[in-house]
Coordinates of C-alpha atoms in Angstrom, one line a residue:
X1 CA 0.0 0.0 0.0
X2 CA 1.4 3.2 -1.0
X3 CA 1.5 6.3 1.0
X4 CA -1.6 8.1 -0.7
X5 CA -3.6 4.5 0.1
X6 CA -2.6 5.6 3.2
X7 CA -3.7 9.5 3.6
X8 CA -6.8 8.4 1.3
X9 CA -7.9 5.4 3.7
X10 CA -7.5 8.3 6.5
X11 CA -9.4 11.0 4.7
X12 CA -12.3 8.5 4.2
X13 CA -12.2 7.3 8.3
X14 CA -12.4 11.2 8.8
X15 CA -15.3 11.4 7.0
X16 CA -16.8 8.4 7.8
X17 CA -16.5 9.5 11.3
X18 CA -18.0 12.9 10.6
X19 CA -21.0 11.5 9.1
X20 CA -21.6 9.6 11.8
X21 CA -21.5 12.1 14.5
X22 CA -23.6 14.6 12.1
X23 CA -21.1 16.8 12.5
X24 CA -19.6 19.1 10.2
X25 CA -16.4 19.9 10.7
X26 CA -13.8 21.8 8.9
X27 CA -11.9 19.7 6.4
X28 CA -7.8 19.7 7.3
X29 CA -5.5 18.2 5.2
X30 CA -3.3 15.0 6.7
X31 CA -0.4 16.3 5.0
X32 CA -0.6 19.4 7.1
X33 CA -1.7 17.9 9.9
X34 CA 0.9 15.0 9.8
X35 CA 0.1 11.4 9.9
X36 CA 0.3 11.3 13.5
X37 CA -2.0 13.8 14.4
X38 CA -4.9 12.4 11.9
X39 CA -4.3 9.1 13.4
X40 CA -4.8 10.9 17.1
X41 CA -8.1 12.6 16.0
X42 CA -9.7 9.8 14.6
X43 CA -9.0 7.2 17.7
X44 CA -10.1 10.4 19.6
X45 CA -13.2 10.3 17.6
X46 CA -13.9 6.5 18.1
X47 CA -13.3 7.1 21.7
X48 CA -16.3 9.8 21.2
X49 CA -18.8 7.9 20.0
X50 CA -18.2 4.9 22.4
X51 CA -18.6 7.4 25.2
X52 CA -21.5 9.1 23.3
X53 CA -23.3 5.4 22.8
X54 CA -22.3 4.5 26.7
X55 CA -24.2 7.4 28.0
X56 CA -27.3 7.0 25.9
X57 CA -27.5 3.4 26.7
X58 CA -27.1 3.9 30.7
X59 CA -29.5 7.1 30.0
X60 CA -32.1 4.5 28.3
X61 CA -32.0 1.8 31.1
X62 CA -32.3 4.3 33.8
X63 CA -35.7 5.1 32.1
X64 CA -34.7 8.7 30.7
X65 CA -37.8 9.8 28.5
X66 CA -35.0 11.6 26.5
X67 CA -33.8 8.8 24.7
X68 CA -35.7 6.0 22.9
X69 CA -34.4 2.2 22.2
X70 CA -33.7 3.4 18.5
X71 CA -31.4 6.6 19.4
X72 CA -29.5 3.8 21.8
X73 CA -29.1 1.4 19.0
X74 CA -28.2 3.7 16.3
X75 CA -25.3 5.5 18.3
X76 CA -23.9 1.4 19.0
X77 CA -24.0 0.5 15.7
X78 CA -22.0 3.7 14.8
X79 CA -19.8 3.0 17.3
X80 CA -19.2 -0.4 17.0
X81 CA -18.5 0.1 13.0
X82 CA -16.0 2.9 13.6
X83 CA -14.1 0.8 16.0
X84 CA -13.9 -2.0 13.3
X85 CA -13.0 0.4 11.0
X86 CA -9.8 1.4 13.7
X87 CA -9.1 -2.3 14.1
X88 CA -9.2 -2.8 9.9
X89 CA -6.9 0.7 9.7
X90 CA -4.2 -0.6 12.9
X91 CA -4.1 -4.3 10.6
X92 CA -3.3 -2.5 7.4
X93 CA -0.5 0.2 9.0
X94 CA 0.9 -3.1 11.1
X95 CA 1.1 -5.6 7.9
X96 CA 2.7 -2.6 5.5
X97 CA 4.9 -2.2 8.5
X98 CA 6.2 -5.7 8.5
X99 CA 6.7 -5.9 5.0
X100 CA 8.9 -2.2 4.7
X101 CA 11.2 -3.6 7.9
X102 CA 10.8 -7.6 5.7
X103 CA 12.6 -5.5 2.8
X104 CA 16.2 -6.3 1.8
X105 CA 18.4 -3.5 1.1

């Protein structure tokens, strides 16, 4: 996988991740920001909605009128597909890993 893969796998996790907190937020460019501090803000972002579908569910089964069994599910299932996304992105960055450091010079 080649370094563009790269910042174009973590644009599309960026916005992935936007879309699912309904948020829009200002577009910055990995380049600028440097791989290490896209990687930072999108495991910051999983982190986010984990908490955000933790609270609702604990707000939903102390019998909060505020939030309904669909609200709980939908902020899970975001959740739980932008942590498999994280665990997909981590397998990709560790195999290219291995095989740079498996290279002969």
């Amino acid at each position: 996988m080649t370094s563009q893969a790269f910042v174009d796998a973590l644009q599309q996790l960026s916005s992935l991740a936007e879309q699912a907190q309904g948020v829009a937020a200002s577009r910055v460019s990995p380049v600028a920001a440097g791989f290490s501090g896209e990687l930072e803000a999108s495991l910051e972002r999983i982190n986010q909605l984990q908490q955000t579908a933790s609270s609702r569910a604990n707000a939903f089964q102390a019998g909060s009128d505020e939030v309904s069994l669909s609200d709980v599910m939908a902020d899970s299932q975001k959740a739980s597909v932008a942590f498999q996304m994280g665990v997909q992105v981590r397998n990709r960055l560790l195999t290219a890993y291995k095989d740079v450091m498996g290279m002969q010079v």
